[in-house]
PDB file of C-alpha atoms in Angstrom:
ATOM      1  CA  UNK A   1     103.294 109.646   5.217  1.00  0.00           C
ATOM      2  CA  UNK A   2     106.001 111.609   6.987  1.00  0.00           C
ATOM      3  CA  UNK A   3     105.176 114.937   5.266  1.00  0.00           C
ATOM      4  CA  UNK A   4     101.599 114.705   6.544  1.00  0.00           C
ATOM      5  CA  UNK A   5     102.774 114.472  10.154  1.00  0.00           C
ATOM      6  CA  UNK A   6     105.577 117.002   9.899  1.00  0.00           C
ATOM      7  CA  UNK A   7     103.295 119.707  11.357  1.00  0.00           C
ATOM      8  CA  UNK A   8     102.959 117.658  14.545  1.00  0.00           C
ATOM      9  CA  UNK A   9     106.709 117.533  15.195  1.00  0.00           C
ATOM     10  CA  UNK A  10     107.212 121.252  14.564  1.00  0.00           C
ATOM     11  CA  UNK A  11     108.899 122.868  17.542  1.00  0.00           C
ATOM     12  CA  UNK A  12     109.062 119.685  19.613  1.00  0.00           C
ATOM     13  CA  UNK A  13     111.862 117.361  20.490  1.00  0.00           C
ATOM     14  CA  UNK A  14     111.854 113.646  19.675  1.00  0.00           C
ATOM     15  CA  UNK A  15     110.688 112.435  23.098  1.00  0.00           C
ATOM     16  CA  UNK A  16     106.959 112.577  22.403  1.00  0.00           C
ATOM     17  CA  UNK A  17     106.344 108.819  22.502  1.00  0.00           C
ATOM     18  CA  UNK A  18     108.446 108.380  25.619  1.00  0.00           C
ATOM     19  CA  UNK A  19     106.716 111.241  27.428  1.00  0.00           C
ATOM     20  CA  UNK A  20     103.284 109.783  26.596  1.00  0.00           C
ATOM     21  CA  UNK A  21     104.316 106.401  27.954  1.00  0.00           C
ATOM     22  CA  UNK A  22     105.802 108.043  31.025  1.00  0.00           C
ATOM     23  CA  UNK A  23     102.653 110.135  31.513  1.00  0.00           C
ATOM     24  CA  UNK A  24     100.401 107.094  31.617  1.00  0.00           C
ATOM     25  CA  UNK A  25     102.762 104.900  33.620  1.00  0.00           C
ATOM     26  CA  UNK A  26     104.071 107.156  36.403  1.00  0.00           C
ATOM     27  CA  UNK A  27     100.816 107.849  38.288  1.00  0.00           C
ATOM     28  CA  UNK A  28     100.003 104.151  38.192  1.00  0.00           C
ATOM     29  CA  UNK A  29     103.422 103.206  39.521  1.00  0.00           C
ATOM     30  CA  UNK A  30     103.493 105.961  42.152  1.00  0.00           C
ATOM     31  CA  UNK A  31     100.217 104.896  43.750  1.00  0.00           C
ATOM     32  CA  UNK A  32     100.961 102.631  46.695  1.00  0.00           C
ATOM     33  CA  UNK A  33      98.346  99.939  47.280  1.00  0.00           C
ATOM     34  CA  UNK A  34      97.932 101.156  50.865  1.00  0.00           C
ATOM     35  CA  UNK A  35      96.662 104.500  49.571  1.00  0.00           C
ATOM     36  CA  UNK A  36      93.630 102.904  47.951  1.00  0.00           C
ATOM     37  CA  UNK A  37      92.792 100.514  50.782  1.00  0.00           C
ATOM     38  CA  UNK A  38      93.687 102.706  53.735  1.00  0.00           C
ATOM     39  CA  UNK A  39      91.564 103.377  56.780  1.00  0.00           C
ATOM     40  CA  UNK A  40      90.625 106.811  55.456  1.00  0.00           C
ATOM     41  CA  UNK A  41      87.149 107.585  54.230  1.00  0.00           C
ATOM     42  CA  UNK A  42      86.218 105.404  51.251  1.00  0.00           C
ATOM     43  CA  UNK A  43      85.230 108.538  49.346  1.00  0.00           C
ATOM     44  CA  UNK A  44      88.515 110.060  48.212  1.00  0.00           C
ATOM     45  CA  UNK A  45      89.797 111.760  45.111  1.00  0.00           C
ATOM     46  CA  UNK A  46      92.808 109.458  45.262  1.00  0.00           C
ATOM     47  CA  UNK A  47      90.541 106.666  44.089  1.00  0.00           C
ATOM     48  CA  UNK A  48      91.135 107.945  40.532  1.00  0.00           C
ATOM     49  CA  UNK A  49      94.762 109.019  41.131  1.00  0.00           C
ATOM     50  CA  UNK A  50      96.299 105.948  39.426  1.00  0.00           C
ATOM     51  CA  UNK A  51      94.476 106.986  36.254  1.00  0.00           C
ATOM     52  CA  UNK A  52      95.804 110.566  36.272  1.00  0.00           C
ATOM     53  CA  UNK A  53      97.918 109.926  33.177  1.00  0.00           C
ATOM     54  CA  UNK A  54      95.038 108.545  31.159  1.00  0.00           C
ATOM     55  CA  UNK A  55      92.711 111.286  32.379  1.00  0.00           C
ATOM     56  CA  UNK A  56      95.025 114.217  31.706  1.00  0.00           C
ATOM     57  CA  UNK A  57      96.816 113.075  28.545  1.00  0.00           C
ATOM     58  CA  UNK A  58      94.481 110.486  27.073  1.00  0.00           C
ATOM     59  CA  UNK A  59      91.241 112.372  27.618  1.00  0.00           C
ATOM     60  CA  UNK A  60      92.046 115.984  28.508  1.00  0.00           C
ATOM     61  CA  UNK A  61      94.773 116.607  25.945  1.00  0.00           C
ATOM     62  CA  UNK A  62      92.808 114.869  23.202  1.00  0.00           C
ATOM     63  CA  UNK A  63      89.555 116.723  23.860  1.00  0.00           C
ATOM     64  CA  UNK A  64      91.405 120.049  24.200  1.00  0.00           C
ATOM     65  CA  UNK A  65      93.018 119.532  20.818  1.00  0.00           C
ATOM     66  CA  UNK A  66      89.825 118.546  19.027  1.00  0.00           C
ATOM     67  CA  UNK A  67      87.660 121.281  20.554  1.00  0.00           C
ATOM     68  CA  UNK A  68      90.396 123.901  20.249  1.00  0.00           C
ATOM     69  CA  UNK A  69      90.988 123.198  16.561  1.00  0.00           C
ATOM     70  CA  UNK A  70      87.305 122.985  15.651  1.00  0.00           C
ATOM     71  CA  UNK A  71      85.742 125.702  17.810  1.00  0.00           C
ATOM     72  CA  UNK A  72      88.589 127.629  19.453  1.00  0.00           C
ATOM     73  CA  UNK A  73      88.071 131.375  19.056  1.00  0.00           C
ATOM     74  CA  UNK A  74      89.837 132.864  22.084  1.00  0.00           C
ATOM     75  CA  UNK A  75      93.579 132.119  22.436  1.00  0.00           C
ATOM     76  CA  UNK A  76      94.957 131.753  25.962  1.00  0.00           C
ATOM     77  CA  UNK A  77      97.868 134.036  25.049  1.00  0.00           C
ATOM     78  CA  UNK A  78      98.711 136.290  22.117  1.00  0.00           C
ATOM     79  CA  UNK A  79     101.076 133.879  20.364  1.00  0.00           C
ATOM     80  CA  UNK A  80      99.522 130.648  21.599  1.00  0.00           C
ATOM     81  CA  UNK A  81      97.713 128.173  19.350  1.00  0.00           C
ATOM     82  CA  UNK A  82      95.773 126.933  22.403  1.00  0.00           C
ATOM     83  CA  UNK A  83      92.311 128.301  23.168  1.00  0.00           C
ATOM     84  CA  UNK A  84      90.117 128.839  26.216  1.00  0.00           C
ATOM     85  CA  UNK A  85      87.434 126.698  24.584  1.00  0.00           C
ATOM     86  CA  UNK A  86      89.824 123.740  24.363  1.00  0.00           C
ATOM     87  CA  UNK A  87      90.976 124.285  27.938  1.00  0.00           C
ATOM     88  CA  UNK A  88      87.411 124.359  29.281  1.00  0.00           C
ATOM     89  CA  UNK A  89      86.511 121.254  27.280  1.00  0.00           C
ATOM     90  CA  UNK A  90      89.573 119.437  28.635  1.00  0.00           C
ATOM     91  CA  UNK A  91      88.689 120.270  32.257  1.00  0.00           C
ATOM     92  CA  UNK A  92      85.049 119.223  31.756  1.00  0.00           C
ATOM     93  CA  UNK A  93      85.998 115.968  29.999  1.00  0.00           C
ATOM     94  CA  UNK A  94      88.531 115.048  32.685  1.00  0.00           C
ATOM     95  CA  UNK A  95      85.986 115.743  35.427  1.00  0.00           C
ATOM     96  CA  UNK A  96      83.310 113.699  33.654  1.00  0.00           C
ATOM     97  CA  UNK A  97      85.742 110.805  33.158  1.00  0.00           C
ATOM     98  CA  UNK A  98      86.847 111.024  36.807  1.00  0.00           C
ATOM     99  CA  UNK A  99      83.259 110.781  37.988  1.00  0.00           C
ATOM    100  CA  UNK A 100      82.584 107.926  35.576  1.00  0.00           C
ATOM    101  CA  UNK A 101      85.628 106.081  36.916  1.00  0.00           C
ATOM    102  CA  UNK A 102      84.429 106.746  40.448  1.00  0.00           C
ATOM    103  CA  UNK A 103      81.083 105.197  39.580  1.00  0.00           C
ATOM    104  CA  UNK A 104      82.526 102.181  37.778  1.00  0.00           C
ATOM    105  CA  UNK A 105      85.379 101.255  40.097  1.00  0.00           C
ATOM    106  CA  UNK A 106      84.580  99.532  43.371  1.00  0.00           C
ATOM    107  CA  UNK A 107      85.087 101.816  46.368  1.00  0.00           C
ATOM    108  CA  UNK A 108      88.240 101.145  48.395  1.00  0.00           C
ATOM    109  CA  UNK A 109      87.669  99.177  51.566  1.00  0.00           C
ATOM    110  CA  UNK A 110      87.667 101.265  54.715  1.00  0.00           C
ATOM    111  CA  UNK A 111      88.817  98.614  57.178  1.00  0.00           C
ATOM    112  CA  UNK A 112      89.384  95.320  55.437  1.00  0.00           C
ATOM    113  CA  UNK A 113      86.871  92.710  54.339  1.00  0.00           C
ATOM    114  CA  UNK A 114      84.440  93.366  57.199  1.00  0.00           C
ATOM    115  CA  UNK A 115      83.730  96.839  55.826  1.00  0.00           C
ATOM    116  CA  UNK A 116      82.700  95.484  52.437  1.00  0.00           C
ATOM    117  CA  UNK A 117      79.147  94.922  53.621  1.00  0.00           C
ATOM    118  CA  UNK A 118      78.924  98.495  54.916  1.00  0.00           C
ATOM    119  CA  UNK A 119      80.005 100.069  51.619  1.00  0.00           C
ATOM    120  CA  UNK A 120      77.419 102.330  49.984  1.00  0.00           C
ATOM    121  CA  UNK A 121      75.835 101.441  46.680  1.00  0.00           C
ATOM    122  CA  UNK A 122      77.528 102.703  43.513  1.00  0.00           C
ATOM    123  CA  UNK A 123      74.881 105.385  43.041  1.00  0.00           C
ATOM    124  CA  UNK A 124      75.278 106.655  46.612  1.00  0.00           C
ATOM    125  CA  UNK A 125      79.057 106.479  46.246  1.00  0.00           C
ATOM    126  CA  UNK A 126      78.928 108.626  43.101  1.00  0.00           C
ATOM    127  CA  UNK A 127      76.724 111.190  44.828  1.00  0.00           C
ATOM    128  CA  UNK A 128      79.335 111.467  47.587  1.00  0.00           C
ATOM    129  CA  UNK A 129      82.213 111.628  45.094  1.00  0.00           C
ATOM    130  CA  UNK A 130      84.791 114.313  45.768  1.00  0.00           C
ATOM    131  CA  UNK A 131      83.606 116.573  42.974  1.00  0.00           C
ATOM    132  CA  UNK A 132      85.487 119.555  44.374  1.00  0.00           C
ATOM    133  CA  UNK A 133      88.816 117.730  44.693  1.00  0.00           C
ATOM    134  CA  UNK A 134      88.477 116.134  41.267  1.00  0.00           C
ATOM    135  CA  UNK A 135      87.350 119.452  39.797  1.00  0.00           C
ATOM    136  CA  UNK A 136      90.370 121.294  41.191  1.00  0.00           C
ATOM    137  CA  UNK A 137      92.744 118.626  39.864  1.00  0.00           C
ATOM    138  CA  UNK A 138      91.088 118.723  36.431  1.00  0.00           C
ATOM    139  CA  UNK A 139      91.032 122.526  36.289  1.00  0.00           C
ATOM    140  CA  UNK A 140      94.679 122.989  37.214  1.00  0.00           C
ATOM    141  CA  UNK A 141      95.756 120.197  34.864  1.00  0.00           C
ATOM    142  CA  UNK A 142      93.866 121.837  31.998  1.00  0.00           C
ATOM    143  CA  UNK A 143      95.379 125.242  32.817  1.00  0.00           C
ATOM    144  CA  UNK A 144      98.895 123.800  32.934  1.00  0.00           C
ATOM    145  CA  UNK A 145      98.222 122.179  29.563  1.00  0.00           C
ATOM    146  CA  UNK A 146      97.067 125.511  28.162  1.00  0.00           C
ATOM    147  CA  UNK A 147     100.088 127.492  29.298  1.00  0.00           C
ATOM    148  CA  UNK A 148     102.933 125.059  28.590  1.00  0.00           C
ATOM    149  CA  UNK A 149     104.473 124.351  25.220  1.00  0.00           C
ATOM    150  CA  UNK A 150     107.120 121.642  25.585  1.00  0.00           C
ATOM    151  CA  UNK A 151     107.093 118.314  27.437  1.00  0.00           C
ATOM    152  CA  UNK A 152     103.816 119.101  29.143  1.00  0.00           C
ATOM    153  CA  UNK A 153     102.724 115.475  28.787  1.00  0.00           C
ATOM    154  CA  UNK A 154     105.407 114.433  31.274  1.00  0.00           C
ATOM    155  CA  UNK A 155     104.407 116.923  33.978  1.00  0.00           C
ATOM    156  CA  UNK A 156     100.631 117.348  33.730  1.00  0.00           C
ATOM    157  CA  UNK A 157      99.838 113.805  34.933  1.00  0.00           C
ATOM    158  CA  UNK A 158     102.142 114.307  37.911  1.00  0.00           C
ATOM    159  CA  UNK A 159     100.319 117.512  38.843  1.00  0.00           C
ATOM    160  CA  UNK A 160      96.950 115.782  38.398  1.00  0.00           C
ATOM    161  CA  UNK A 161      98.130 112.832  40.490  1.00  0.00           C
ATOM    162  CA  UNK A 162      99.455 115.114  43.244  1.00  0.00           C
ATOM    163  CA  UNK A 163      96.258 117.143  43.423  1.00  0.00           C
ATOM    164  CA  UNK A 164      94.121 114.002  43.525  1.00  0.00           C
ATOM    165  CA  UNK A 165      96.136 112.684  46.475  1.00  0.00           C
ATOM    166  CA  UNK A 166      95.843 115.842  48.593  1.00  0.00           C
TER     167      UNK A 166
END
């Protein structure tokens, strides 16, 4: 079985499993509970910030690889195996997943339990979702993925997390 997966390890160091675990865990651990239940507006991009690792590595990186291998025609650089098609697909998939998470997760409370009754419905909440903030985070994460070669899985979720919390 090892010869079949030798192509995957080409040009990479042995920390792939650790960096994937770190990518999924760090944004979740870095999100303080007060950030999600603060007195800010209940419609924030940081609502999906704890899931930045899953969004960028689990969804974005996977979709970019599949689309890039199957339909990639335009490389991002001369010697790069990554394509613009994969990058665009990654950004679109991350944005779609962010909006889906926004729709499925309950909105953070604005001012404790008394504000729960004043929360908008899920449909209204999704319509007010920070599409621009999520879109910027997804776009820059996909571009960083496209232009990095080594250990990108450790840094892309941190960028995505940071941009979601701005």
